[in-house]
Coordinates of C-alpha atoms in Angstrom, one line a residue:
X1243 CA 0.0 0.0 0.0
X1244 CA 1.4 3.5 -0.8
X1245 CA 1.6 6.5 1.4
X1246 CA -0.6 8.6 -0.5
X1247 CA -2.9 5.5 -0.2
X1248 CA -2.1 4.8 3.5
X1249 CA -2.6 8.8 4.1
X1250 CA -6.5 8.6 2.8
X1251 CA -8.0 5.4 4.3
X1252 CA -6.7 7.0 7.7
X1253 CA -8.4 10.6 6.6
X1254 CA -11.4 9.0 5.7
X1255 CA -11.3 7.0 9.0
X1256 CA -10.6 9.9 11.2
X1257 CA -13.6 12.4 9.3
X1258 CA -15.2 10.4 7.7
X1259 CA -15.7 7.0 9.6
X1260 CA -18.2 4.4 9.0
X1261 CA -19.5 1.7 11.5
X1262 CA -18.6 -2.5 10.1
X1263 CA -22.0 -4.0 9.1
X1264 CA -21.2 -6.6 11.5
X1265 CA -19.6 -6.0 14.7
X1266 CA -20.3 -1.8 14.1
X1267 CA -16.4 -0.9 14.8
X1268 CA -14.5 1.5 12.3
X1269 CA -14.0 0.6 9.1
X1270 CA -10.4 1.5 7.8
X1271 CA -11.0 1.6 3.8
X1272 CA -15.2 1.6 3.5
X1273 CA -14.5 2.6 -0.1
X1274 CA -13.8 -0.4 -0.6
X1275 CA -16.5 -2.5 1.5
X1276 CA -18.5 -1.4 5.0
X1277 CA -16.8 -5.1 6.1
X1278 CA -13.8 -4.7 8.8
X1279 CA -10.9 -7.0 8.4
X1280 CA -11.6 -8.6 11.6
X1281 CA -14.9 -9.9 10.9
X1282 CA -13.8 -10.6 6.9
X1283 CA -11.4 -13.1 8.3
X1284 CA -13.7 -14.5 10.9
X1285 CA -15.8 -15.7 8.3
X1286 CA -15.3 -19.7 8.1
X1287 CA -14.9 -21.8 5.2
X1288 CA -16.4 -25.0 4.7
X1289 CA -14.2 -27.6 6.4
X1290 CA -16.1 -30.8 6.7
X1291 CA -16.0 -33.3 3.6
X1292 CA -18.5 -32.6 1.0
X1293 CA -20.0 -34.0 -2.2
X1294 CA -16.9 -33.9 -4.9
X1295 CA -19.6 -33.2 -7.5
X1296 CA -22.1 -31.4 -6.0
X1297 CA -20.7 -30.1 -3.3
X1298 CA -23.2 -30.7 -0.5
X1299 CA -21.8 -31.1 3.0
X1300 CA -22.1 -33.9 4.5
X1301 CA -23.1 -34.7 8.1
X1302 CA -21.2 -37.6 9.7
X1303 CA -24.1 -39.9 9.4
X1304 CA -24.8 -39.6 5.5
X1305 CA -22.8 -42.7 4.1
X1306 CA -21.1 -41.3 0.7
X1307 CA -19.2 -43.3 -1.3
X1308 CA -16.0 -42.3 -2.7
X1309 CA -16.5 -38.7 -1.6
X1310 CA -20.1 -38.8 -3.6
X1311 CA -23.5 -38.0 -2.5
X1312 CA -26.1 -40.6 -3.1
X1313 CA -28.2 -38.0 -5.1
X1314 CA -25.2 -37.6 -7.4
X1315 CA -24.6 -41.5 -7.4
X1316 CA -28.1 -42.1 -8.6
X1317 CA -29.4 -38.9 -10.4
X1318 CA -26.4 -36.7 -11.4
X1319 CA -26.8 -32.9 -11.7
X1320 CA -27.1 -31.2 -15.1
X1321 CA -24.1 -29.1 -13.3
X1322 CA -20.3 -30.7 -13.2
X1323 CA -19.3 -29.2 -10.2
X1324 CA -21.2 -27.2 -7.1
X1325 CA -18.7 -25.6 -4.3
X1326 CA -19.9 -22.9 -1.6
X1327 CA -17.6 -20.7 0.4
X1328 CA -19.1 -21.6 3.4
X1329 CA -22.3 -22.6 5.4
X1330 CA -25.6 -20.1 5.2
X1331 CA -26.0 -19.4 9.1
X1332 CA -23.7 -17.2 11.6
X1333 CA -21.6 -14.3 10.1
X1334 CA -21.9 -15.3 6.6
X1335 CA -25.6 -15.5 6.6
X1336 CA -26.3 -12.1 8.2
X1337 CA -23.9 -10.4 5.5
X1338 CA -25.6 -12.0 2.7
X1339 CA -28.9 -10.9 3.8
X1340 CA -27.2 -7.3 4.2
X1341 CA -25.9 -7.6 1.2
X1342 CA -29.4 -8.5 -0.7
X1343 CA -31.2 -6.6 1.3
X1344 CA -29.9 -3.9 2.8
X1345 CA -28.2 -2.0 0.1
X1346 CA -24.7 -2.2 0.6
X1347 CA -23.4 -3.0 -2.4
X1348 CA -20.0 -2.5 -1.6
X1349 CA -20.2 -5.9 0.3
X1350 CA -19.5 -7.5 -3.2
X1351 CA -16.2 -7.1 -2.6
X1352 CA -15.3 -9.3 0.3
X1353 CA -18.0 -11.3 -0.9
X1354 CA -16.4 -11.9 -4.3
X1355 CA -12.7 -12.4 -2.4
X1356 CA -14.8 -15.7 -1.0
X1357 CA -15.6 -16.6 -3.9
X1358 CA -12.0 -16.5 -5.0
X1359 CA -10.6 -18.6 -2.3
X1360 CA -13.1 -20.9 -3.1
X1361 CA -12.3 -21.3 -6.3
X1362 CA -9.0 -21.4 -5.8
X1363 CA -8.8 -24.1 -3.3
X1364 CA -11.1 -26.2 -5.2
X1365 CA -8.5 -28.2 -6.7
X1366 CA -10.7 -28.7 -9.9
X1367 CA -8.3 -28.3 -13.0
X1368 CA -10.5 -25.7 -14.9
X1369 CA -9.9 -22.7 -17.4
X1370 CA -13.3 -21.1 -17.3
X1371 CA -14.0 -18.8 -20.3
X1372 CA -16.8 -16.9 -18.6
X1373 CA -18.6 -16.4 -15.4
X1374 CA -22.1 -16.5 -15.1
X1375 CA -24.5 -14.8 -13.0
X1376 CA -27.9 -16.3 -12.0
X1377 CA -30.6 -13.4 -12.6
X1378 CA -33.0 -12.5 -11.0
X1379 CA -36.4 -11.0 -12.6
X1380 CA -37.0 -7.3 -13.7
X1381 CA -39.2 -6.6 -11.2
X1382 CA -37.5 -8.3 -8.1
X1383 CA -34.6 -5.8 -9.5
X1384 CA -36.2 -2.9 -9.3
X1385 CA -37.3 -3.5 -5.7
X1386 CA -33.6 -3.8 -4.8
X1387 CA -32.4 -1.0 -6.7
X1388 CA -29.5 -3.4 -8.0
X1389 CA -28.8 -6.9 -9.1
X1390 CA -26.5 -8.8 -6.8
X1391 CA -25.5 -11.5 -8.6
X1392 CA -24.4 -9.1 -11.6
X1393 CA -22.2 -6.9 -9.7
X1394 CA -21.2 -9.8 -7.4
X1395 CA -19.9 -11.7 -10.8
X1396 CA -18.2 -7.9 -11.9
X1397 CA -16.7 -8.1 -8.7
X1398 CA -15.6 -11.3 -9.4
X1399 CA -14.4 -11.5 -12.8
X1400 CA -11.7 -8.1 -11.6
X1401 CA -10.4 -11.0 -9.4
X1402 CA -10.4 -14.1 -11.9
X1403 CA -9.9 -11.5 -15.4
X1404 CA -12.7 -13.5 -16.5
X1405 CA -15.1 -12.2 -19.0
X1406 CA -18.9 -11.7 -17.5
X1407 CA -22.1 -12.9 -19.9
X1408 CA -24.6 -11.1 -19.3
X1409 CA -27.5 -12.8 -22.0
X1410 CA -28.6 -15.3 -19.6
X1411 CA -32.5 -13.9 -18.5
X1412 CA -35.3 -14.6 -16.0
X1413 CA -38.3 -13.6 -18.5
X1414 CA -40.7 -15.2 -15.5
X1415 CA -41.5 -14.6 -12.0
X1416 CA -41.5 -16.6 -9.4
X1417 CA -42.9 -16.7 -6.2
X1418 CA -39.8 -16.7 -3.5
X1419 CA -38.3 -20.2 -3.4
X1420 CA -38.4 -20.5 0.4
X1421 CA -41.0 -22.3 1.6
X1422 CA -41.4 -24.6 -0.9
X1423 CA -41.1 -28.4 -1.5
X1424 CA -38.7 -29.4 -4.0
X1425 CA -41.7 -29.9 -7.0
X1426 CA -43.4 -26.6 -5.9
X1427 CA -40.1 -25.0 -6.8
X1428 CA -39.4 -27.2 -10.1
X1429 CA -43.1 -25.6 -11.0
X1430 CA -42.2 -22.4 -10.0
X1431 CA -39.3 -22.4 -12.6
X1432 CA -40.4 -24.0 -15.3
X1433 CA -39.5 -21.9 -18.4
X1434 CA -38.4 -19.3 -16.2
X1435 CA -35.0 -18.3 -18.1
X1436 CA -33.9 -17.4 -21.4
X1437 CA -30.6 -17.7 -22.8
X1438 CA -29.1 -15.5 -25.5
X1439 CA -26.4 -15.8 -27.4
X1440 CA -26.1 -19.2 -26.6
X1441 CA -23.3 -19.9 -29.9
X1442 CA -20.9 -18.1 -27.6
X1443 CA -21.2 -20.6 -25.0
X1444 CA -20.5 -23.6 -27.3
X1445 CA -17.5 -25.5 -26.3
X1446 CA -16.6 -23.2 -23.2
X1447 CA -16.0 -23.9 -19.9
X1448 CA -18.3 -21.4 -17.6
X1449 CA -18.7 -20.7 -13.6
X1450 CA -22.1 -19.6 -12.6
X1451 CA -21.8 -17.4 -9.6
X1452 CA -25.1 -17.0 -7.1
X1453 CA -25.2 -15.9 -3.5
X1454 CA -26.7 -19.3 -1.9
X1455 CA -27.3 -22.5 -2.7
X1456 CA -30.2 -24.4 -1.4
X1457 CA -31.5 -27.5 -3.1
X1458 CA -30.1 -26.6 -6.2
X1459 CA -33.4 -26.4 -8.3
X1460 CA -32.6 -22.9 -9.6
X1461 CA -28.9 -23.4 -10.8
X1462 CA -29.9 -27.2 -12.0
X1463 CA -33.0 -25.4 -14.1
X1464 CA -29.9 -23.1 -15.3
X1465 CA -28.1 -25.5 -16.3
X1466 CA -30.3 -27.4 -18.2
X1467 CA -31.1 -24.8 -20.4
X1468 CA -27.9 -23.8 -21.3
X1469 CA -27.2 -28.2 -21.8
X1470 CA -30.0 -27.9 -24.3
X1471 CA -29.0 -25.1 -25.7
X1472 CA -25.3 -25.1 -26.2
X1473 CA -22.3 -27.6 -26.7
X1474 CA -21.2 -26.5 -23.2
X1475 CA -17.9 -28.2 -22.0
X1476 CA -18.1 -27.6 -18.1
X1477 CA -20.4 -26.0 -15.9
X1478 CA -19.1 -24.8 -12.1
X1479 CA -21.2 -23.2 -10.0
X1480 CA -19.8 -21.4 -7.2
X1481 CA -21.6 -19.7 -4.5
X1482 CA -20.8 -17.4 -1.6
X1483 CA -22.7 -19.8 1.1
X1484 CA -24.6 -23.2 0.8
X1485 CA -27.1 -24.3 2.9
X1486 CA -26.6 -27.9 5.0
X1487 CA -28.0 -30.6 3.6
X1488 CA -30.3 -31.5 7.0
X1489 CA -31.5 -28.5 7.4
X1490 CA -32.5 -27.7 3.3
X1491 CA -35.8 -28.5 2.4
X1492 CA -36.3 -31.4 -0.1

């Protein structure tokens, strides 16, 4: 960090200071995110084994075989590979509801250097070509004002220098996915997206970036569309947290 660099983060801290989102202590460099260091690095990874496929943690009483799910044994996913910075509850869950919700888009930042170690400790030998964000509807963005998973993917792809595409569309609305069973929400998103473009997909490996990851049924209704509509090579979806597998409703 330079001087001149050094000298306004502490101006901006001394005049200008802003409270962390979490633990409401001074933030040093809010330009860049209204997250303090502290509570950045408190946020924990997923540690316990998981899915290799899909991704799904695993409680110590779910039998897996070779590292695999029984769901992915015995169904697949129209995905390759699913992996989730962490677990959706604690510190991680409140900041993604800030960050959805409460209008600090500047939480894309930290959110997207998750993302990053994710992907980089992944160990999956991949050279994605773009990143894709799941959309949300028109009219769910204009009740936020902004669309998270677009500028969480920008965010992103300033980390990765991967290229964003941006003609993947929700032409539907749905209902909020909470709440429902796992056919209510295949229902719900039946021809709910629309891909353009799709000849620019064809023969490209692709990372398709969302927030949180529940049972899957909106990034596996993603995925087939772009499987039916393209000669995709490999799909990855990454997501900031996923949610456990006992406590997701299927």
């Amino acid at each position: 960090m330079s001087f001149k660099t050094a000298l306004r983060q502490l101006s901006q801290a001394l005049f200008f200071p802003q409270a962390c989102v979490l633990c409401h202590e001074w933030v040093l460099n809010p330009d860049w995110s209204p997250l303090c260091r502290s509570c950045f690095l408190s946020l924990e990874p997923l540690e316990q084994r998981m899915c290799y496929y899909c991704g799904i943690p695993l409680p110590g009483n779910v039998l897996a075989i070779h590292g695999t799910c029984s769901q992915c044994r015995t169904l697949g996913k129209p995905f390759d590979f699913a992996r989730a910075y962490g677990s959706y509850r604690g510190e991680l869950r409140s900041l993604i509801i800030k960050f959805k919700f409460g209008n600090h888009q500047r939480l894309s930042h930290p959110l997207a250097a998750l993302l990053q170690h994710c992907y980089e400790r992944s160990g999956l030998d991949l050279e994605p070509d773009w990143i894709v964000p799941v959309p949300p509807h028109v009219r769910r963005r204009r009740e936020r004002g902004f669309d998270q998973t677009l500028i969480l993917s920008r965010a992103l792809s300033q980390r990765l220098k991967i290229p964003v595409f941006k003609d993947l569309y929700r032409v539907k609305p749905t209902v909020p996915q909470s709440g429902l069973n796992i056919q209510e929400r295949r229902k719900n998103l039946g021809h709910a997206f629309r891909l353009s473009q799709a000849d620019r997909l064809s023969d490209q490996t692709l990372v398709l970036v969302d927030d949180v990851m529940t049972t899957g049924t909106t990034i596996s209704e993603i995925c087939r569309l772009i499987r039916l509509e393209t000669r995709i090579r490999t799909i990855l979806v990454l997501t900031v947290a996923r949610v456990p597998l006992w406590s997701a409703q299927v």
